[in-house]
Tab-separated table of C-alpha atoms and ligand atoms in Angstrom:
chain	number	residue	atom	x	y	z
W	78	UNK	CA	34.269	36.364	-1.706
W	79	UNK	CA	35.121	33.820	-4.817
W	80	UNK	CA	38.117	32.326	-5.742
W	81	UNK	CA	38.517	32.567	-9.587
W	82	UNK	CA	40.772	30.768	-11.800
W	83	UNK	CA	40.922	32.366	-15.051
W	84	UNK	CA	43.121	30.757	-17.828
W	85	UNK	CA	44.358	32.938	-20.711
W	86	UNK	CA	45.771	31.200	-23.749
W	87	UNK	CA	48.506	32.509	-26.193
W	88	UNK	CA	46.548	34.457	-28.972
W	89	UNK	CA	44.691	36.702	-25.371
W	90	UNK	CA	48.077	37.706	-24.886
W	91	UNK	CA	49.763	38.033	-28.200
W	92	UNK	CA	51.763	41.615	-28.296
W	93	UNK	CA	51.773	44.053	-25.508
W	94	UNK	CA	49.089	45.545	-25.896
W	95	UNK	CA	46.599	42.633	-25.570
W	96	UNK	CA	48.738	41.366	-22.124
W	97	UNK	CA	47.422	44.858	-21.117
W	98	UNK	CA	44.042	44.281	-22.372
W	99	UNK	CA	43.832	41.002	-19.970
W	100	UNK	CA	45.408	43.003	-17.282
W	101	UNK	CA	42.423	45.110	-17.366
W	102	UNK	CA	40.002	42.525	-17.585
W	103	UNK	CA	41.427	40.943	-14.464
W	104	UNK	CA	41.344	44.197	-12.593
W	105	UNK	CA	38.213	44.322	-13.654
W	106	UNK	CA	36.945	40.799	-12.116
W	107	UNK	CA	38.842	41.612	-8.701
W	108	UNK	CA	36.538	45.027	-8.645
W	109	UNK	CA	33.973	42.753	-7.909
W	110	UNK	CA	35.458	41.541	-4.854
W	111	UNK	CA	36.840	37.922	-5.749
W	112	UNK	CA	40.109	36.353	-5.401
W	113	UNK	CA	41.998	35.906	-8.188
W	114	UNK	CA	44.454	33.257	-10.156
W	115	UNK	CA	45.490	33.722	-13.569
W	116	UNK	CA	47.349	31.267	-15.790
W	117	UNK	CA	48.499	32.448	-18.559
W	118	UNK	CA	50.142	30.539	-21.899
W	119	UNK	CA	53.499	31.841	-23.549
W	120	UNK	CA	52.834	34.244	-26.582
W	121	UNK	CA	51.449	33.863	-29.462
W	122	UNK	CA	53.197	30.775	-31.705
W	123	UNK	CA	55.800	31.054	-29.115
W	124	UNK	CA	55.323	26.907	-28.491
W	125	UNK	CA	55.535	26.244	-31.686
W	126	UNK	CA	58.513	28.728	-32.533
W	127	UNK	CA	60.206	26.622	-29.598
W	128	UNK	CA	59.391	23.365	-31.225
W	129	UNK	CA	60.103	24.223	-34.738
W	130	UNK	CA	63.538	25.860	-33.187
W	131	UNK	CA	64.409	22.680	-31.908
W	132	UNK	CA	63.701	21.240	-35.318
W	133	UNK	CA	66.503	23.091	-36.734
W	134	UNK	CA	68.683	21.455	-34.378
W	135	UNK	CA	68.381	17.937	-34.710
W	136	UNK	CA	65.198	16.048	-35.803
W	137	UNK	CA	64.718	14.242	-32.463
W	138	UNK	CA	65.074	16.682	-29.763
W	139	UNK	CA	65.640	14.954	-26.510
W	140	UNK	CA	62.683	15.347	-23.995
W	141	UNK	CA	64.348	16.929	-21.190
W	142	UNK	CA	65.597	19.942	-22.995
W	143	UNK	CA	62.574	20.017	-25.005
W	144	UNK	CA	60.575	20.740	-21.354
W	145	UNK	CA	63.749	23.114	-20.473
W	146	UNK	CA	63.408	24.610	-24.005
W	147	UNK	CA	58.981	25.292	-24.282
W	148	UNK	CA	58.976	25.872	-20.615
W	149	UNK	CA	60.708	29.615	-20.922
W	150	UNK	CA	57.607	30.521	-23.379
W	151	UNK	CA	55.075	30.814	-20.428
W	152	UNK	CA	57.745	32.280	-17.970
W	153	UNK	CA	57.864	35.558	-19.966
W	154	UNK	CA	54.219	36.163	-20.210
W	155	UNK	CA	53.739	35.767	-16.810
W	156	UNK	CA	56.179	38.190	-15.688
W	157	UNK	CA	54.758	40.599	-18.364
W	158	UNK	CA	51.274	40.550	-17.063
W	159	UNK	CA	52.508	41.173	-13.125
W	160	UNK	CA	54.340	44.453	-14.474
W	161	UNK	CA	50.798	45.202	-16.524
W	162	UNK	CA	48.206	44.942	-13.223
W	163	UNK	CA	51.496	46.791	-11.118
W	164	UNK	CA	51.654	49.877	-13.963
W	165	UNK	CA	47.738	49.650	-13.054
W	166	UNK	CA	47.991	50.290	-9.552
W	167	UNK	CA	47.394	46.363	-8.534
W	168	UNK	CA	49.639	44.078	-5.870
W	169	UNK	CA	50.271	40.618	-8.796
W	170	UNK	CA	52.903	38.130	-7.889
W	171	UNK	CA	53.939	35.724	-10.506
W	172	UNK	CA	55.117	32.397	-10.623
W	173	UNK	CA	56.652	28.971	-11.999
W	174	UNK	CA	55.103	26.126	-11.589
W	175	UNK	CA	57.645	24.533	-9.546
W	176	UNK	CA	57.004	27.373	-7.127
W	177	UNK	CA	53.554	27.045	-6.872
W	178	UNK	CA	54.286	22.905	-6.060
W	179	UNK	CA	52.864	21.544	-9.168
W	180	UNK	CA	54.592	18.352	-9.302
W	181	UNK	CA	54.376	15.657	-12.004
W	182	UNK	CA	55.780	12.405	-12.916
W	183	UNK	CA	58.768	12.002	-15.268
W	184	UNK	CA	57.500	11.897	-18.529
W	185	UNK	CA	58.861	14.760	-20.359
W	186	UNK	CA	56.673	16.945	-22.622
W	187	UNK	CA	53.438	15.005	-21.419
W	188	UNK	CA	53.610	15.197	-17.877
W	189	UNK	CA	51.042	14.264	-15.434
W	190	UNK	CA	50.110	16.102	-12.247
W	191	UNK	CA	50.732	13.966	-9.621
W	192	UNK	CA	50.112	16.839	-6.912
W	193	UNK	CA	49.649	20.809	-6.257
W	194	UNK	CA	50.941	22.149	-3.294
W	195	UNK	CA	49.592	25.610	-3.762
W	196	UNK	CA	51.132	26.997	-0.423
W	197	UNK	CA	52.348	29.840	-2.246
W	198	UNK	CA	48.822	30.805	-3.971
W	199	UNK	CA	47.018	30.722	-0.917
W	200	UNK	CA	49.648	32.937	0.765
W	201	UNK	CA	49.686	35.496	-2.145
W	202	UNK	CA	46.061	35.350	-2.129
W	203	UNK	CA	45.879	35.627	1.630
W	204	UNK	CA	47.966	38.767	1.187
W	205	UNK	CA	46.137	40.330	-1.226
W	206	UNK	CA	47.886	39.952	-4.061
W	207	UNK	CA	46.568	38.830	-7.847
W	208	UNK	CA	48.449	35.796	-8.454
W	209	UNK	CA	49.867	34.348	-12.289
W	210	UNK	CA	50.860	31.452	-12.710
W	211	UNK	CA	52.760	30.091	-15.861
W	212	UNK	CA	50.429	27.327	-17.718
W	213	UNK	CA	51.513	24.107	-18.298
W	214	UNK	CA	54.528	23.271	-16.829
W	215	UNK	CA	55.696	21.795	-13.664
W	216	UNK	CA	58.356	19.983	-11.308
W	217	UNK	CA	59.531	16.175	-11.462
W	218	UNK	CA	60.115	14.897	-7.978
W	219	UNK	CA	64.124	15.020	-9.347
W	220	UNK	CA	63.293	18.409	-9.923
W	221	UNK	CA	63.628	18.703	-13.430
W	222	UNK	CA	61.142	20.682	-15.271
W	223	UNK	CA	58.212	18.856	-17.141
W	224	UNK	CA	55.830	20.210	-19.782
W	225	UNK	CA	51.762	18.782	-19.580
W	226	UNK	CA	51.132	18.173	-23.196
W	227	UNK	CA	50.092	20.636	-25.913
W	228	UNK	CA	47.547	23.035	-24.445
W	229	UNK	CA	48.465	21.953	-21.461
W	230	UNK	CA	47.808	25.403	-19.320
W	231	UNK	CA	44.099	24.901	-19.092
W	232	UNK	CA	45.178	21.882	-17.782
W	233	UNK	CA	46.554	24.159	-15.222
W	234	UNK	CA	44.029	25.891	-14.579
W	235	UNK	CA	41.952	23.575	-13.694
W	236	UNK	CA	44.341	21.627	-11.643
W	237	UNK	CA	44.741	24.759	-9.661
W	238	UNK	CA	41.011	25.577	-9.196
W	239	UNK	CA	41.200	21.766	-7.964
W	240	UNK	CA	43.784	22.315	-5.453
W	241	UNK	CA	42.992	25.868	-4.081
W	242	UNK	CA	39.757	24.956	-4.157
W	243	UNK	CA	38.186	27.842	-6.577
W	244	UNK	CA	34.602	28.504	-7.545
W	245	UNK	CA	34.980	28.101	-11.221
W	246	UNK	CA	37.634	27.645	-13.883
W	247	UNK	CA	37.297	30.534	-16.965
W	248	UNK	CA	39.193	29.866	-19.603
W	249	UNK	CA	39.518	32.767	-21.498
W	250	UNK	CA	40.422	32.366	-25.889
W	251	UNK	CA	40.078	33.662	-29.216
W	252	UNK	CA	37.075	32.322	-29.700
W	253	UNK	CA	33.687	33.011	-27.385
W	254	UNK	CA	32.849	29.757	-26.533
W	255	UNK	CA	32.529	25.770	-27.653
W	256	UNK	CA	30.878	25.689	-31.406
W	257	UNK	CA	29.121	22.781	-32.745
W	258	UNK	CA	32.111	23.020	-35.299
W	259	UNK	CA	35.473	24.477	-35.313
W	260	UNK	CA	34.236	28.218	-36.324
W	261	UNK	CA	37.247	29.033	-38.271
W	262	UNK	CA	36.441	26.035	-40.287
W	263	UNK	CA	32.677	25.936	-40.767
W	264	UNK	CA	31.163	29.821	-40.859
W	265	UNK	CA	27.802	28.582	-39.942
W	266	UNK	CA	28.552	27.026	-36.452
W	267	UNK	CA	26.538	27.396	-33.607
W	268	UNK	CA	27.682	28.371	-30.121
W	269	UNK	CA	26.417	25.686	-27.274
W	270	UNK	CA	25.563	27.239	-24.411
W	271	UNK	CA	25.692	24.147	-22.112
W	272	UNK	CA	27.860	20.773	-22.890
W	273	UNK	CA	28.455	17.452	-21.106
W	274	UNK	CA	31.955	16.619	-19.157
W	275	UNK	CA	31.414	13.641	-21.925
W	276	UNK	CA	30.558	15.042	-24.715
W	277	UNK	CA	33.082	17.828	-24.414
W	278	UNK	CA	36.328	15.458	-23.766
W	279	UNK	CA	35.173	13.351	-26.556
W	280	UNK	CA	35.257	16.381	-28.323
W	281	UNK	CA	38.755	17.257	-27.062
W	282	UNK	CA	40.383	14.203	-27.199
W	283	UNK	CA	39.082	14.332	-31.076
W	284	UNK	CA	40.983	17.863	-31.634
W	285	UNK	CA	38.450	20.169	-30.743
W	286	UNK	CA	41.255	21.965	-29.685
W	287	UNK	CA	40.062	24.143	-27.780
W	288	UNK	CA	40.067	22.605	-24.208
W	289	UNK	CA	42.813	19.895	-23.687
W	290	UNK	CA	41.596	16.773	-23.037
W	291	UNK	CA	43.410	15.858	-20.406
W	292	UNK	CA	42.217	19.457	-18.413
W	293	UNK	CA	38.435	18.097	-19.351
W	294	UNK	CA	39.010	14.694	-17.878
W	295	UNK	CA	40.228	16.621	-14.802
W	296	UNK	CA	37.448	18.877	-14.542
W	297	UNK	CA	34.990	16.210	-14.709
W	298	UNK	CA	37.130	14.067	-12.071
W	299	UNK	CA	36.527	16.430	-9.774
W	300	UNK	CA	33.216	18.554	-10.638
W	301	UNK	CA	35.124	21.257	-11.782
W	302	UNK	CA	32.338	23.971	-13.742
W	303	UNK	CA	34.885	25.228	-16.479
W	304	UNK	CA	33.405	28.351	-18.331
W	305	UNK	CA	34.905	28.484	-21.834
W	306	UNK	CA	34.716	32.460	-22.814
W	307	UNK	CA	35.902	35.574	-25.401
W	308	UNK	CA	38.888	37.467	-23.870
W	309	UNK	CA	37.379	39.985	-26.447
W	310	UNK	CA	33.701	40.250	-25.767
W	311	UNK	CA	31.706	40.374	-23.773
W	312	UNK	CA	29.834	36.841	-24.153
W	313	UNK	CA	28.365	34.289	-21.793
W	314	UNK	CA	30.453	31.809	-23.770
W	315	UNK	CA	29.808	28.106	-22.514
W	316	UNK	CA	29.641	26.065	-19.502
W	317	UNK	CA	30.843	22.664	-19.507
W	318	UNK	CA	29.350	21.009	-17.003
W	319	UNK	CA	27.408	17.724	-15.912
W	320	UNK	CA	24.731	16.371	-17.836
W	321	UNK	CA	21.407	17.341	-17.312
W	322	UNK	CA	17.929	18.191	-18.681
W	323	UNK	CA	18.419	21.242	-19.681
W	324	UNK	CA	20.654	19.875	-22.433
W	325	UNK	CA	20.231	19.184	-26.054
W	326	UNK	CA	19.184	15.872	-27.233
W	327	UNK	CA	20.413	15.713	-30.605
W	328	UNK	CA	21.746	12.360	-31.755
W	329	UNK	CA	25.497	14.862	-32.955
W	330	UNK	CA	26.225	17.293	-31.512
W	331	UNK	CA	29.517	18.286	-33.413
W	332	UNK	CA	31.771	17.508	-35.774
W	333	UNK	CA	35.478	17.545	-34.855
W	334	UNK	CA	38.353	16.754	-36.912
W	335	UNK	CA	41.977	16.701	-36.581
W	336	UNK	CA	44.659	17.740	-38.903
W	337	UNK	CA	47.898	16.685	-36.526
W	338	UNK	CA	47.983	12.997	-37.109
W	339	UNK	CA	50.144	10.655	-38.562
W	340	UNK	CA	49.455	6.805	-39.745
W	341	UNK	CA	52.099	4.322	-39.289
W	342	UNK	CA	52.183	0.833	-41.055
W	343	UNK	CA	54.019	-1.492	-40.804
W	344	UNK	CA	54.604	-4.255	-43.667
W	345	UNK	CA	54.385	-7.742	-44.257
W	346	UNK	CA	55.162	-8.998	-40.058
W	347	UNK	CA	54.989	-12.410	-39.274
W	348	UNK	CA	51.533	-13.500	-37.966
W	349	UNK	CA	52.485	-15.563	-34.923
W	350	UNK	CA	51.284	-14.886	-30.794
W	351	UNK	CA	53.334	-12.585	-29.321
W	352	UNK	CA	54.425	-9.627	-32.228
W	353	UNK	CA	51.738	-7.107	-31.810
W	354	UNK	CA	52.734	-6.861	-27.954
W	355	UNK	CA	56.906	-6.473	-29.420
W	356	UNK	CA	54.939	-4.187	-32.146
W	357	UNK	CA	53.394	-1.640	-29.747
W	358	UNK	CA	55.785	-1.944	-26.696
W	359	UNK	CA	58.486	-0.274	-28.290
W	360	UNK	CA	56.497	2.262	-29.414
W	361	UNK	CA	54.951	2.736	-25.527
W	362	UNK	CA	57.891	2.442	-24.478
W	363	UNK	CA	58.802	5.941	-26.059
W	364	UNK	CA	55.591	7.097	-24.102
W	365	UNK	CA	53.488	7.117	-27.681
W	366	UNK	CA	50.159	6.979	-27.349
W	367	UNK	CA	49.041	5.451	-30.139
W	368	UNK	CA	44.916	5.705	-31.409
W	369	UNK	CA	43.529	3.511	-33.811
W	370	UNK	CA	44.494	0.842	-34.423
W	371	UNK	CA	43.997	-1.802	-37.859
W	372	UNK	CA	45.350	-5.187	-37.950
W	373	UNK	CA	45.080	-6.357	-41.776
W	374	UNK	CA	43.477	-10.231	-42.679
W	375	UNK	CA	46.469	-12.324	-42.899
W	376	UNK	CA	47.877	-13.969	-45.982
W	377	UNK	CA	50.577	-16.645	-46.588
W	378	UNK	CA	50.874	-15.908	-42.279
W	379	UNK	CA	51.838	-12.195	-42.610
W	380	UNK	CA	49.912	-9.180	-41.742
W	381	UNK	CA	50.302	-5.662	-41.909
W	382	UNK	CA	49.486	-3.418	-38.842
W	383	UNK	CA	48.642	0.079	-39.251
W	384	UNK	CA	47.607	2.695	-36.253
W	385	UNK	CA	47.387	6.356	-36.257
W	386	UNK	CA	49.632	8.544	-33.742
W	387	UNK	CA	50.361	12.302	-32.760
W	388	UNK	CA	52.111	14.088	-35.622
W	389	UNK	CA	54.924	15.141	-33.745
W	390	UNK	CA	55.703	11.739	-32.036
W	391	UNK	CA	55.931	9.679	-35.528
W	392	UNK	CA	59.766	10.358	-36.291
W	393	UNK	CA	60.524	8.680	-32.815
W	394	UNK	CA	58.076	5.673	-33.354
W	395	UNK	CA	58.897	4.951	-36.517
W	396	UNK	CA	62.276	4.915	-35.207
W	397	UNK	CA	61.729	2.218	-32.918
W	398	UNK	CA	59.372	0.238	-35.141
W	399	UNK	CA	62.493	-0.426	-37.915
W	400	UNK	CA	64.330	-2.098	-35.058
W	401	UNK	CA	61.324	-4.093	-34.146
W	402	UNK	CA	60.390	-4.603	-37.831
W	403	UNK	CA	64.140	-6.213	-38.404
W	404	UNK	CA	63.992	-7.905	-34.555
W	405	UNK	CA	60.463	-10.059	-36.041
W	406	UNK	CA	60.986	-10.163	-39.582
W	407	UNK	CA	59.206	-7.681	-41.010
W	408	UNK	CA	59.506	-6.248	-44.469
W	409	UNK	CA	59.760	-2.652	-43.370
W	410	UNK	CA	57.974	0.159	-42.055
W	411	UNK	CA	55.735	3.167	-43.868
W	412	UNK	CA	54.286	6.154	-43.036
W	413	UNK	CA	51.776	8.998	-43.651
W	414	UNK	CA	52.085	12.486	-42.740
W	415	UNK	CA	48.977	13.668	-44.606
W	416	UNK	CA	46.168	12.058	-42.721
W	417	UNK	CA	43.076	13.506	-40.543
W	418	UNK	CA	41.144	12.297	-38.219
W	419	UNK	CA	37.350	13.321	-38.876
W	420	UNK	CA	35.204	12.899	-35.985
W	421	UNK	CA	30.824	12.688	-35.127
W	422	UNK	CA	30.478	13.172	-31.264
W	423	UNK	CA	26.567	13.158	-29.650
W	424	UNK	CA	25.671	11.227	-26.369
W	425	UNK	CA	21.997	10.461	-28.665
W	426	UNK	CA	24.295	8.095	-30.330
W	427	UNK	CA	23.990	5.882	-26.951
W	428	UNK	CA	20.648	4.783	-28.338
W	429	UNK	CA	20.280	5.353	-31.694
W	430	UNK	CA	21.723	3.587	-34.592
W	431	UNK	CA	22.890	4.019	-37.945
W	432	UNK	CA	24.188	7.415	-37.402
W	433	UNK	CA	27.752	5.643	-38.535
W	434	UNK	CA	26.511	3.941	-41.494
W	435	UNK	CA	25.153	8.307	-42.550
W	436	UNK	CA	28.462	9.358	-41.654
W	437	UNK	CA	30.255	6.665	-44.708
W	438	UNK	CA	27.277	8.185	-46.713
W	439	UNK	CA	28.242	11.856	-46.514
W	440	UNK	CA	31.804	11.661	-47.158
W	441	UNK	CA	30.997	9.252	-49.766
W	442	UNK	CA	29.097	11.359	-51.752
W	443	UNK	CA	31.434	14.044	-51.127
W	444	UNK	CA	34.047	11.399	-52.667
W	445	UNK	CA	36.136	11.061	-49.787
W	446	UNK	CA	37.902	7.659	-49.158
W	447	UNK	CA	38.112	6.322	-45.644
W	448	UNK	CA	41.144	4.960	-44.316
W	449	UNK	CA	40.533	3.708	-41.430
W	450	UNK	CA	37.252	3.979	-38.484
W	451	UNK	CA	36.744	3.282	-34.569
W	452	UNK	CA	34.035	3.986	-32.426
W	453	UNK	CA	33.818	4.649	-29.152
W	454	UNK	CA	29.806	4.760	-26.854
W	455	UNK	CA	29.285	8.311	-28.163
W	456	UNK	CA	31.523	9.072	-31.368
W	457	UNK	CA	32.396	7.687	-34.581
W	458	UNK	CA	35.546	8.174	-36.564
W	459	UNK	CA	37.215	8.237	-39.777
W	460	UNK	CA	40.633	8.958	-41.355
W	461	UNK	CA	40.809	10.824	-44.226
W	462	UNK	CA	43.367	12.247	-46.577
W	463	UNK	CA	44.159	15.305	-45.363
W	464	UNK	CA	43.088	17.474	-48.406
W	465	UNK	CA	39.647	16.339	-47.850
W	466	UNK	CA	39.828	17.790	-44.213
W	467	UNK	CA	37.268	20.321	-44.133
W	468	UNK	CA	35.592	19.637	-47.032
W	469	UNK	CA	34.488	16.521	-45.083
W	470	UNK	CA	34.052	18.944	-41.296
W	471	UNK	CA	31.635	21.075	-43.341
W	472	UNK	CA	29.639	18.447	-45.293
W	473	UNK	CA	28.673	16.535	-42.091
W	474	UNK	CA	28.129	19.807	-39.796
W	475	UNK	CA	25.421	19.829	-42.444
W	476	UNK	CA	24.190	16.589	-43.224
W	477	UNK	CA	23.480	16.689	-39.308
W	478	UNK	CA	21.873	19.466	-39.502
W	479	UNK	CA	24.126	21.515	-36.721
W	480	UNK	CA	24.385	25.176	-38.137
W	481	UNK	CA	22.239	28.187	-37.198
W	482	UNK	CA	19.367	27.676	-39.225
W	483	UNK	CA	17.752	24.784	-38.424
Z	190	ADP	P1	44.184	29.240	-27.022
Z	190	ADP	O1	45.537	29.897	-27.445
Z	190	ADP	O2	43.642	30.086	-26.055
Z	190	ADP	O3	44.282	28.409	-25.829
Z	190	ADP	P2	43.271	27.239	-28.582
Z	190	ADP	O4	44.299	27.514	-29.788
Z	190	ADP	O5	44.080	26.663	-28.103
Z	190	ADP	O6	43.458	28.624	-27.999
Z	190	ADP	O7	42.103	27.153	-28.842
Z	190	ADP	C1	40.683	27.543	-29.389
Z	190	ADP	C2	40.592	27.447	-30.842
Z	190	ADP	O8	39.900	26.259	-30.684
Z	190	ADP	C3	39.816	28.056	-31.989
Z	190	ADP	O9	40.278	29.250	-32.549
Z	190	ADP	C4	39.179	27.462	-32.707
Z	190	ADP	O10	39.711	27.648	-33.792
Z	190	ADP	C5	39.433	25.641	-32.179
Z	190	ADP	N1	38.418	25.127	-32.136
Z	190	ADP	C6	38.309	23.889	-32.677
Z	190	ADP	N2	37.362	22.961	-32.290
Z	190	ADP	C7	36.625	23.868	-31.773
Z	190	ADP	C8	35.275	24.230	-31.365
Z	190	ADP	N3	34.253	23.102	-31.371
Z	190	ADP	N4	34.821	25.298	-30.443
Z	190	ADP	C9	35.401	26.353	-30.568
Z	190	ADP	N5	36.739	26.693	-31.122
Z	190	ADP	C10	36.880	25.122	-31.400
Z	191	LIG	N1	51.893	27.295	-24.230
Z	191	LIG	C1	51.728	25.755	-24.372
Z	191	LIG	C2	51.255	25.295	-25.892
Z	191	LIG	O1	50.763	26.103	-27.198
Z	191	LIG	C3	50.258	25.353	-23.953
Z	191	LIG	C4	49.499	26.189	-23.925
Z	191	LIG	O2	49.112	27.007	-24.893
Z	191	LIG	O3	47.977	25.947	-23.113
Z	191	LIG	O4	50.655	24.495	-26.010
Z	192	MG	MG1	44.819	26.073	-25.987
């Protein structure tokens, strides 16, 4: 008898009818004799609405109180799904993150999992109950409610699958698998039947929100197969697993975009040892992860530094940097919220040259100016003006021949 973890995202549980639909799918899975743990997200766009609500009160909400607020979203869904299963005649019980012993560090709004007890989950499964767990939330060693970063219910699902352990972690969402690009942006994007952890990790960290990047990291570390499928259609979906010979060997397998970025620059910084450490130390102290960093050539002893970061962290990072700018004698701080990061990803890049040059040529042909560039072993990313994001993705998808009619 297999133990299966199924995770249902916000759009899959957006209203009462959809929750009933999920309850029926869950019931069908148990009919196969499997034991089931179901992780759910907040209904629809609840988390976005809660974030917006907090920002109506203050531009810089306190991280602890933010977690207190956001964790309520998932708690609504677990209770409703348990009721839905009861109404179908099934034994089911809902649990918060704290109740299943999902212990994290104290980094509010982006906490990292330290351990999962899981005793109550095992006991409930043993008693023949369907277990329903609130995604995205945990508890710190000091008994504070924490959340795992946006999209964090995926991580709850994968982490529970590791802890129990489960045979597979199924991620049910509003698309029927992982595609060569966001199918909502590129109509002829192609579904990938299988994808390696490494490619999926790169795609996820570069903005393909179908899976949260930390969930992929976790799955890779512990070798849990992750199966991305549609909540609404019976479709085999995409299996995220170890790289093997059955996978595509294309140089580029996907185009990814992230429109949730901001660019921050600190201008005319004195160019002397220790300044970069002070600048980025101040940002790191706010628990903000910066991404691309560019430092210009120094002229007359001063230089400009720019970097990108998640847009939600921009206000706090600018506040911290204005302080540093005064201390080190820089001219000031500028930011731009209208940037997007466009990336091409593929393990084939390890053994091919000229891929980045081709990407730049495609963007240039479309008249898209590149503001920043970064590369990794299996990806190339460019920061561009946000208004060109979709155009750039479609042009690259076509130029690298990723569409259906190959
Ligand atoms: P959920 O609420 O189920 O967690 P998300 O909105 O977090 O769903 O993730 C699903 C969305 O990811 C899709 O609707 C799609 O727009 C987006 N997406 C981005 N890149 C891809 C990709 N390469 N393949 C599939 N979906 C993608
Ligand atoms: N509800 C949370 C979010 O919107 C977690 C998730 O959906 O995975 O980010
Ligand atoms: Mg998600």
